[in-house]
Structures are given as structure tokens and as C-alpha cells.
Amino acid sequence: MRNVLIFLTLAFGLSWLVALPLRFGDGLASPFFGLIALLMMATPAIAALVVVFFVEKPARRAHALGLWPIGRPGRFLGYLALAIVVPVALILVALPIGALLGVYPADFVGFSGFQAVTDAQLEATGAPALPFPIGVLVALQFVNVLIGAFLNLIPAMGEELGWRGWLLPKLLPLGVLPAILLSGVIWGLWHAPLVLLGYNYPLAPGWLGVVMMCGMCILIGAVFSWLRLRSGSVWAPALAHGAFNAAAGFSIVFVAAGEVIDTTQATVLGWSGWIVPLVLVVVLALTGKFSPREAAERVEPGAAEADGSPLTRR
């Protein structure tokens, strides 16, 4: 576990260091927030690369990071498709469930909240009003999510190379489910520099935001871990992470005008949005879908000895 501690020290230390300008500056209102958030996303990958190249020095570094092998092309592409569909579906289904439970103020017909936001943005830039119904713009958001999933792949890989690429296999000796749970808690706590500033949970006190973030990261991280373990590589969870981030804005698309979303209760960030991911994770666990057995079967003999990765042990 020495290497894990080195990795965590680097990942967390660098994330807090990168976020310092926000804490001592304008916080989330900083004009550099976007850049700082992107730099922060790279810190788990930096930590993993440092450990792999300068501490562990395995014979197969790409394999130790989950970048290779990718397995059979058809299977690989199948998991990439799941990586796009499943996270987006989890984000979308959270909204009607939240509406049914009375915690998400939805407008699934008139899209009044999205209309108000769009009109305000157009007015601020001096642009003319939309020349087509708002429903057309809503439909285009689905296309944007597909494109955004691939555009987000690089920054998402900055996280996934660390969390699911390197860390998750190192925790597997604890057991698959404990490894997934622990990696999810770690992932959630890593977000603390931004969450404590109000990111994702602006209506909650900082401590509650961090607790909620850990809960969400355990469940969504379990889904990403499923993709990692069954595909045998980090590419599927990285694409899933990119799709998840690209689809996050759907909560604004379907909200009613003039309403405020409490993310501790609504959207995939809140408890009502955890219901379906929890059911999915339980089903995956009960059906043995977290087992890395199939990934191991695709690795040639001797690979386990080459880098010591638990993913390659039979």
C-alpha cells in the first residue's frame, strides 16, 4: 500500500495546490475557474504517472495504467457504446424521478427554465431571439452531449487514469466491492477543494456538500469501475466520465422557470438521483458483473508476472 499512499499524497496535494488561487481569490467567480478546474482534473493522472514511471517502474507501463490491452475490437467498441449511453441515461432518469418525488421542479413540456436562460444569454450578447422553437434547441442538446463526450475524453482521462486506471486495480486485493467503495470515497473527497467553495452543492454547507459528493462518487464510480473491470482498460470509464460531464447540464434544460434546484435532493448529485444508480449497482453486483475475470482471460500468459496488476491474475 506504500505506492497507494504516495499516489494519494500527490493527487490530493496537487489538487489543493492548484485550487489555492480560488480559495484566496474570487472562488467560483474567478475568471480562471475553468482553467483551474481543468488543471485539477489532471492531478490524478500526474500522480499515477509519477508512481508508475518513477516508483513502481513496471515492465509494461501502459498496462499498469489501464491503457493497454484493449481486447477484442468488437467487445471494446461495445463497452465504449455503453460508456456513452449508461451515464447519460442515469442523469436523465434522475430528473423525472426527482419530479415525482417533489424535489425537482420540472417543466418537461415547455422547457420554460431553459427558454429563460437562453433568452437571457441572447439578450446579454445582443443577439436576436431564437428563430426556431425551444424544443429544437433541446433536441440539439443530445447531439451536443455525444460530441461533448469525446471532447471531454482528454480531461476526463486526467482523472480516470488515476482513479480507475491505476488506483482501482491496486485496491482489488481488498476485495472487488471494498475496492470500489473505497475508490469512490477517495474520488469524492478529492473534489473537496471545489465543493467547499460551493461547487455542485451551492445551497449546502461545505461539509454536507463533501458528504453528498462522496455518496454520488461511490455510485457513479461503481458504474465506471464496472466498465473498467469488464472492458479491461481505462478507455471505457474515461469516455463514460466525459459523457457524464457533458450531460450534466440537462438539469437546466428541463427545470421550470424561476425555480432553484437543491442538488442535495435533486439531479444525479442528490439523493433522489441515486435511486436508479443504486439499483443498477446492486444488479451488477448480484449478477457478478464486477468480476474482472473476463478481462483476465484476454491477457496473454505471463502478463500478471510482468506488472503484478490484480486485473491480470487468474
CSV table of C-alpha atoms in Angstrom, one decimal:
chain,number,residue,atom,x,y,z
A,1,MET,CA,0.0,0.0,0.0
A,2,ARG,CA,3.1,2.3,0.1
A,3,ASN,CA,2.6,3.2,-3.6
A,4,VAL,CA,-1.1,3.9,-3.0
A,5,LEU,CA,-0.2,6.3,-0.2
A,6,ILE,CA,2.4,8.0,-2.5
A,7,PHE,CA,-0.3,8.3,-5.2
A,8,LEU,CA,-2.9,9.7,-2.9
A,9,THR,CA,-0.5,12.2,-1.4
A,10,LEU,CA,0.4,13.5,-4.9
A,11,ALA,CA,-3.2,13.5,-6.2
A,12,PHE,CA,-4.7,15.3,-3.2
A,13,GLY,CA,-1.7,17.6,-2.6
A,14,LEU,CA,-1.6,18.8,-6.2
A,15,SER,CA,-5.4,19.3,-6.3
A,16,TRP,CA,-5.3,21.6,-3.2
A,17,LEU,CA,-2.3,23.4,-4.6
A,18,VAL,CA,-3.9,24.0,-7.9
A,19,ALA,CA,-7.1,25.2,-6.2
A,20,LEU,CA,-5.4,27.7,-3.9
A,21,PRO,CA,-5.9,30.7,-6.2
A,22,LEU,CA,-9.7,30.1,-6.0
A,23,ARG,CA,-9.6,29.9,-2.2
A,24,PHE,CA,-7.6,33.1,-1.8
A,25,GLY,CA,-9.2,34.8,-4.7
A,26,ASP,CA,-12.7,35.1,-6.1
A,27,GLY,CA,-13.7,31.5,-5.6
A,28,LEU,CA,-16.0,30.0,-8.2
A,29,ALA,CA,-16.5,33.5,-9.6
A,30,SER,CA,-12.8,33.7,-10.7
A,31,PRO,CA,-12.3,34.2,-14.4
A,32,PHE,CA,-9.7,31.4,-14.2
A,33,PHE,CA,-12.1,28.9,-12.7
A,34,GLY,CA,-12.4,26.9,-15.9
A,35,LEU,CA,-8.7,26.6,-16.4
A,36,ILE,CA,-8.1,25.7,-12.7
A,37,ALA,CA,-10.8,23.0,-12.8
A,38,LEU,CA,-9.1,21.5,-15.9
A,39,LEU,CA,-5.7,21.6,-14.2
A,40,MET,CA,-7.2,20.0,-11.1
A,41,MET,CA,-8.7,17.2,-13.2
A,42,ALA,CA,-5.1,16.3,-14.4
A,43,THR,CA,-3.7,15.8,-10.9
A,44,PRO,CA,-4.8,12.1,-10.5
A,45,ALA,CA,-3.1,11.3,-13.9
A,46,ILE,CA,0.0,13.1,-12.9
A,47,ALA,CA,0.1,11.2,-9.6
A,48,ALA,CA,-0.4,7.9,-11.4
A,49,LEU,CA,2.3,8.7,-14.0
A,50,VAL,CA,4.8,9.7,-11.3
A,51,VAL,CA,4.2,6.4,-9.4
A,52,VAL,CA,4.3,4.2,-12.4
A,53,PHE,CA,7.4,5.8,-14.1
A,54,PHE,CA,9.5,6.7,-11.0
A,55,VAL,CA,8.3,4.4,-8.2
A,56,GLU,CA,7.0,1.1,-9.5
A,57,LYS,CA,8.7,1.1,-12.9
A,58,PRO,CA,6.8,-2.0,-14.2
A,59,ALA,CA,7.8,-3.6,-17.4
A,60,ARG,CA,4.5,-2.7,-19.0
A,61,ARG,CA,3.7,0.8,-18.0
A,62,ALA,CA,0.7,1.2,-20.4
A,63,HIS,CA,-0.8,-2.0,-18.9
A,64,ALA,CA,-0.3,-0.8,-15.4
A,65,LEU,CA,-2.2,2.4,-16.2
A,66,GLY,CA,-5.0,0.5,-17.9
A,67,LEU,CA,-4.3,2.0,-21.4
A,68,TRP,CA,-3.4,-1.4,-22.9
A,69,PRO,CA,-4.5,-4.0,-23.9
A,70,ILE,CA,-7.9,-3.1,-25.2
A,71,GLY,CA,-9.1,-6.6,-26.0
A,72,ARG,CA,-11.2,-7.7,-28.9
A,73,PRO,CA,-12.3,-4.8,-31.1
A,74,GLY,CA,-16.0,-5.7,-31.1
A,75,ARG,CA,-16.0,-6.0,-27.3
A,76,PHE,CA,-14.0,-2.8,-26.9
A,77,LEU,CA,-16.4,-0.8,-29.1
A,78,GLY,CA,-19.4,-2.3,-27.2
A,79,TYR,CA,-18.2,-1.1,-23.9
A,80,LEU,CA,-17.4,2.3,-25.4
A,81,ALA,CA,-21.1,2.5,-26.5
A,82,LEU,CA,-22.2,1.6,-23.0
A,83,ALA,CA,-19.9,4.2,-21.7
A,84,ILE,CA,-21.8,6.9,-23.6
A,85,VAL,CA,-25.4,5.6,-23.1
A,86,VAL,CA,-25.4,4.5,-19.4
A,87,PRO,CA,-24.1,7.7,-17.7
A,88,VAL,CA,-26.4,9.9,-19.8
A,89,ALA,CA,-29.3,7.6,-19.1
A,90,LEU,CA,-28.6,7.8,-15.3
A,91,ILE,CA,-28.5,11.6,-15.5
A,92,LEU,CA,-31.7,11.8,-17.5
A,93,VAL,CA,-33.8,9.3,-15.4
A,94,ALA,CA,-32.9,11.2,-12.2
A,95,LEU,CA,-34.9,14.2,-13.4
A,96,PRO,CA,-38.4,12.6,-13.7
A,97,ILE,CA,-37.8,10.6,-10.5
A,98,GLY,CA,-36.9,13.8,-8.7
A,99,ALA,CA,-40.0,15.5,-10.2
A,100,LEU,CA,-42.2,12.6,-9.0
A,101,LEU,CA,-40.7,12.8,-5.5
A,102,GLY,CA,-41.3,16.6,-5.5
A,103,VAL,CA,-37.7,17.6,-5.2
A,104,TYR,CA,-37.0,18.6,-8.8
A,105,PRO,CA,-39.2,21.5,-10.2
A,106,ALA,CA,-39.5,20.2,-13.8
A,107,ASP,CA,-41.0,21.5,-17.0
A,108,PHE,CA,-40.7,18.7,-19.5
A,109,VAL,CA,-43.1,20.2,-22.0
A,110,GLY,CA,-42.5,23.9,-22.3
A,111,PHE,CA,-38.8,23.9,-21.1
A,112,SER,CA,-39.5,27.3,-19.5
A,113,GLY,CA,-36.4,27.4,-17.5
A,114,PHE,CA,-34.2,26.6,-20.5
A,115,GLN,CA,-36.1,29.2,-22.5
A,116,ALA,CA,-35.5,31.8,-19.9
A,117,VAL,CA,-31.7,31.1,-19.7
A,118,THR,CA,-31.4,31.1,-23.4
A,119,ASP,CA,-33.3,34.3,-23.8
A,120,ALA,CA,-31.1,36.0,-21.1
A,121,GLN,CA,-27.9,34.8,-22.8
A,122,LEU,CA,-29.0,36.0,-26.2
A,123,GLU,CA,-30.1,39.4,-24.8
A,124,ALA,CA,-26.7,39.8,-23.0
A,125,THR,CA,-24.8,39.3,-26.2
A,126,GLY,CA,-27.2,41.5,-28.3
A,127,ALA,CA,-28.2,38.5,-30.5
A,128,PRO,CA,-31.7,38.2,-31.9
A,129,ALA,CA,-34.2,35.8,-30.4
A,130,LEU,CA,-34.2,32.2,-31.4
A,131,PRO,CA,-35.6,31.7,-34.9
A,132,PHE,CA,-37.0,28.3,-34.0
A,133,PRO,CA,-38.9,26.7,-31.1
A,134,ILE,CA,-37.0,26.0,-27.9
A,135,GLY,CA,-37.8,22.3,-28.4
A,136,VAL,CA,-35.4,22.2,-31.4
A,137,LEU,CA,-32.6,23.6,-29.2
A,138,VAL,CA,-33.5,20.9,-26.5
A,139,ALA,CA,-33.1,18.2,-29.2
A,140,LEU,CA,-29.8,19.6,-30.2
A,141,GLN,CA,-28.5,19.1,-26.6
A,142,PHE,CA,-28.5,15.4,-27.2
A,143,VAL,CA,-26.2,15.9,-30.2
A,144,ASN,CA,-24.0,18.2,-28.1
A,145,VAL,CA,-23.7,15.5,-25.4
A,146,LEU,CA,-22.5,12.9,-28.0
A,147,ILE,CA,-19.9,15.4,-29.3
A,148,GLY,CA,-19.0,16.6,-25.8
A,149,ALA,CA,-18.4,13.0,-24.6
A,150,PHE,CA,-15.5,12.7,-27.0
A,151,LEU,CA,-14.3,16.3,-26.5
A,152,ASN,CA,-14.3,15.6,-22.7
A,153,LEU,CA,-12.3,12.4,-23.1
A,154,ILE,CA,-8.9,14.0,-22.6
A,155,PRO,CA,-9.7,16.0,-19.4
A,156,ALA,CA,-11.7,13.0,-18.1
A,157,MET,CA,-8.7,10.8,-18.7
A,158,GLY,CA,-6.8,13.1,-16.4
A,159,GLU,CA,-9.0,11.7,-13.6
A,160,GLU,CA,-9.7,8.2,-14.8
A,161,LEU,CA,-6.0,7.3,-15.5
A,162,GLY,CA,-5.6,7.8,-11.8
A,163,TRP,CA,-8.8,6.6,-10.2
A,164,ARG,CA,-9.9,3.6,-12.3
A,165,GLY,CA,-6.8,3.2,-14.5
A,166,TRP,CA,-4.2,2.8,-11.7
A,167,LEU,CA,-5.8,3.0,-8.3
A,168,LEU,CA,-8.8,0.6,-8.6
A,169,PRO,CA,-6.6,-2.4,-9.6
A,170,LYS,CA,-4.2,-1.7,-6.7
A,171,LEU,CA,-7.2,-1.8,-4.2
A,172,LEU,CA,-8.6,-5.1,-5.6
A,173,PRO,CA,-6.6,-7.3,-3.1
A,174,LEU,CA,-9.1,-5.8,-0.5
A,175,GLY,CA,-11.9,-7.4,-2.5
A,176,VAL,CA,-13.8,-6.1,-5.5
A,177,LEU,CA,-16.6,-4.4,-3.7
A,178,PRO,CA,-14.4,-2.8,-0.9
A,179,ALA,CA,-12.1,-1.6,-3.6
A,180,ILE,CA,-15.0,0.1,-5.5
A,181,LEU,CA,-16.4,1.6,-2.3
A,182,LEU,CA,-13.0,2.9,-1.1
A,183,SER,CA,-12.1,4.3,-4.5
A,184,GLY,CA,-15.5,6.1,-4.7
A,185,VAL,CA,-14.9,7.7,-1.3
A,186,ILE,CA,-11.4,8.8,-2.3
A,187,TRP,CA,-12.8,10.2,-5.5
A,188,GLY,CA,-15.5,12.1,-3.7
A,189,LEU,CA,-13.0,13.6,-1.1
A,190,TRP,CA,-10.7,14.6,-3.8
A,191,HIS,CA,-13.4,17.1,-5.0
A,192,ALA,CA,-13.3,18.9,-1.7
A,193,PRO,CA,-11.3,21.9,-2.8
A,194,LEU,CA,-14.1,22.9,-5.1
A,195,VAL,CA,-17.1,21.5,-3.2
A,196,LEU,CA,-16.1,23.5,-0.1
A,197,LEU,CA,-16.3,26.6,-2.3
A,198,GLY,CA,-19.9,25.8,-3.2
A,199,TYR,CA,-19.3,23.8,-6.4
A,200,ASN,CA,-22.1,21.3,-7.3
A,201,TYR,CA,-23.8,22.0,-3.9
A,202,PRO,CA,-24.2,25.7,-3.7
A,203,LEU,CA,-27.2,25.6,-1.2
A,204,ALA,CA,-25.5,23.2,1.2
A,205,PRO,CA,-22.8,23.9,3.9
A,206,GLY,CA,-19.4,22.7,2.8
A,207,TRP,CA,-19.3,19.6,5.0
A,208,LEU,CA,-22.6,18.4,3.6
A,209,GLY,CA,-21.5,19.1,0.1
A,210,VAL,CA,-18.5,16.9,0.6
A,211,VAL,CA,-20.6,14.1,2.1
A,212,MET,CA,-23.1,14.2,-0.8
A,213,MET,CA,-20.2,14.3,-3.3
A,214,CYS,CA,-18.8,11.1,-1.7
A,215,GLY,CA,-22.2,9.4,-2.0
A,216,MET,CA,-22.6,10.3,-5.6
A,217,CYS,CA,-19.0,9.3,-6.4
A,218,ILE,CA,-19.4,5.9,-4.8
A,219,LEU,CA,-22.4,5.1,-7.0
A,220,ILE,CA,-21.3,6.6,-10.2
A,221,GLY,CA,-17.7,5.5,-9.5
A,222,ALA,CA,-19.1,1.9,-9.2
A,223,VAL,CA,-20.6,2.2,-12.7
A,224,PHE,CA,-17.3,3.5,-14.0
A,225,SER,CA,-15.5,0.6,-12.2
A,226,TRP,CA,-17.8,-1.9,-13.8
A,227,LEU,CA,-16.7,-0.5,-17.2
A,228,ARG,CA,-13.1,-0.7,-16.2
A,229,LEU,CA,-13.2,-4.2,-14.8
A,230,ARG,CA,-15.3,-5.7,-17.6
A,231,SER,CA,-13.6,-4.0,-20.5
A,232,GLY,CA,-10.1,-4.5,-19.0
A,233,SER,CA,-9.0,-0.9,-19.8
A,234,VAL,CA,-9.4,2.7,-18.7
A,235,TRP,CA,-10.8,3.9,-22.1
A,236,ALA,CA,-14.4,3.0,-21.4
A,237,PRO,CA,-14.6,4.7,-17.9
A,238,ALA,CA,-12.8,7.7,-19.3
A,239,LEU,CA,-15.4,8.1,-22.1
A,240,ALA,CA,-18.2,7.5,-19.5
A,241,HIS,CA,-16.7,10.3,-17.4
A,242,GLY,CA,-16.7,12.5,-20.4
A,243,ALA,CA,-20.3,11.7,-21.3
A,244,PHE,CA,-21.3,12.2,-17.6
A,245,ASN,CA,-19.8,15.7,-17.6
A,246,ALA,CA,-21.3,16.6,-21.0
A,247,ALA,CA,-24.8,15.6,-19.9
A,248,ALA,CA,-24.7,17.4,-16.5
A,249,GLY,CA,-26.4,20.4,-18.0
A,250,PHE,CA,-29.7,18.5,-18.6
A,251,SER,CA,-30.9,19.5,-15.2
A,252,ILE,CA,-31.1,23.1,-16.5
A,253,VAL,CA,-32.7,22.1,-19.8
A,254,PHE,CA,-35.8,20.6,-18.0
A,255,VAL,CA,-36.2,22.8,-15.0
A,256,ALA,CA,-39.2,25.2,-14.6
A,257,ALA,CA,-38.5,28.9,-14.9
A,258,GLY,CA,-37.8,30.8,-11.8
A,259,GLU,CA,-37.1,27.7,-9.7
A,260,VAL,CA,-34.0,26.8,-7.8
A,261,ILE,CA,-32.6,23.3,-7.8
A,262,ASP,CA,-31.4,21.9,-4.5
A,263,THR,CA,-28.7,19.5,-5.6
A,264,THR,CA,-28.6,17.7,-2.3
A,265,GLN,CA,-32.0,16.4,-3.2
A,266,ALA,CA,-32.4,16.5,-6.9
A,267,THR,CA,-30.5,15.6,-10.1
A,268,VAL,CA,-27.9,12.8,-10.1
A,269,LEU,CA,-26.0,14.8,-7.4
A,270,GLY,CA,-28.8,14.4,-4.9
A,271,TRP,CA,-30.4,11.5,-3.0
A,272,SER,CA,-33.3,11.2,-5.4
A,273,GLY,CA,-30.9,10.8,-8.3
A,274,TRP,CA,-29.1,7.9,-6.6
A,275,ILE,CA,-32.0,5.6,-6.7
A,276,VAL,CA,-31.5,4.2,-10.2
A,277,PRO,CA,-27.7,4.1,-10.0
A,278,LEU,CA,-28.0,2.2,-6.7
A,279,VAL,CA,-30.4,-0.3,-8.3
A,280,LEU,CA,-28.0,-0.7,-11.2
A,281,VAL,CA,-25.0,-1.3,-9.0
A,282,VAL,CA,-26.9,-3.9,-6.9
A,283,VAL,CA,-28.0,-5.7,-10.0
A,284,LEU,CA,-24.4,-5.7,-11.4
A,285,ALA,CA,-23.1,-7.0,-8.1
A,286,LEU,CA,-25.7,-9.7,-7.7
A,287,THR,CA,-25.1,-10.9,-11.3
A,288,GLY,CA,-21.3,-11.0,-10.9
A,289,LYS,CA,-20.7,-8.2,-13.4
A,290,PHE,CA,-18.0,-6.6,-11.3
A,291,SER,CA,-15.7,-9.6,-11.7
A,292,PRO,CA,-12.6,-8.8,-13.7
A,293,ARG,CA,-12.4,-12.5,-14.8
A,294,GLU,CA,-13.2,-11.7,-18.5
A,295,ALA,CA,-10.5,-9.1,-18.6
A,296,ALA,CA,-8.0,-11.5,-17.2
A,297,GLU,CA,-8.9,-14.1,-19.9
A,298,ARG,CA,-7.8,-11.7,-22.6
A,299,VAL,CA,-4.3,-11.2,-21.2
A,300,GLU,CA,-1.6,-13.4,-22.5
A,301,PRO,CA,0.1,-15.8,-20.1
A,302,GLY,CA,2.9,-14.2,-18.1
A,303,ALA,CA,1.3,-10.7,-18.1
A,304,ALA,CA,0.4,-10.9,-14.5
A,305,GLU,CA,4.0,-11.5,-13.6
A,306,ALA,CA,5.1,-8.6,-15.8
A,307,ASP,CA,3.4,-5.9,-13.8
A,308,GLY,CA,1.7,-7.5,-10.8
A,309,SER,CA,-1.7,-6.0,-11.6
A,310,PRO,CA,-4.6,-7.8,-9.9
A,311,LEU,CA,-6.6,-7.4,-13.1
A,312,THR,CA,-4.3,-9.9,-14.8
A,313,ARG,CA,-4.4,-12.6,-12.1
A,314,ARG,CA,-6.5,-15.7,-12.7
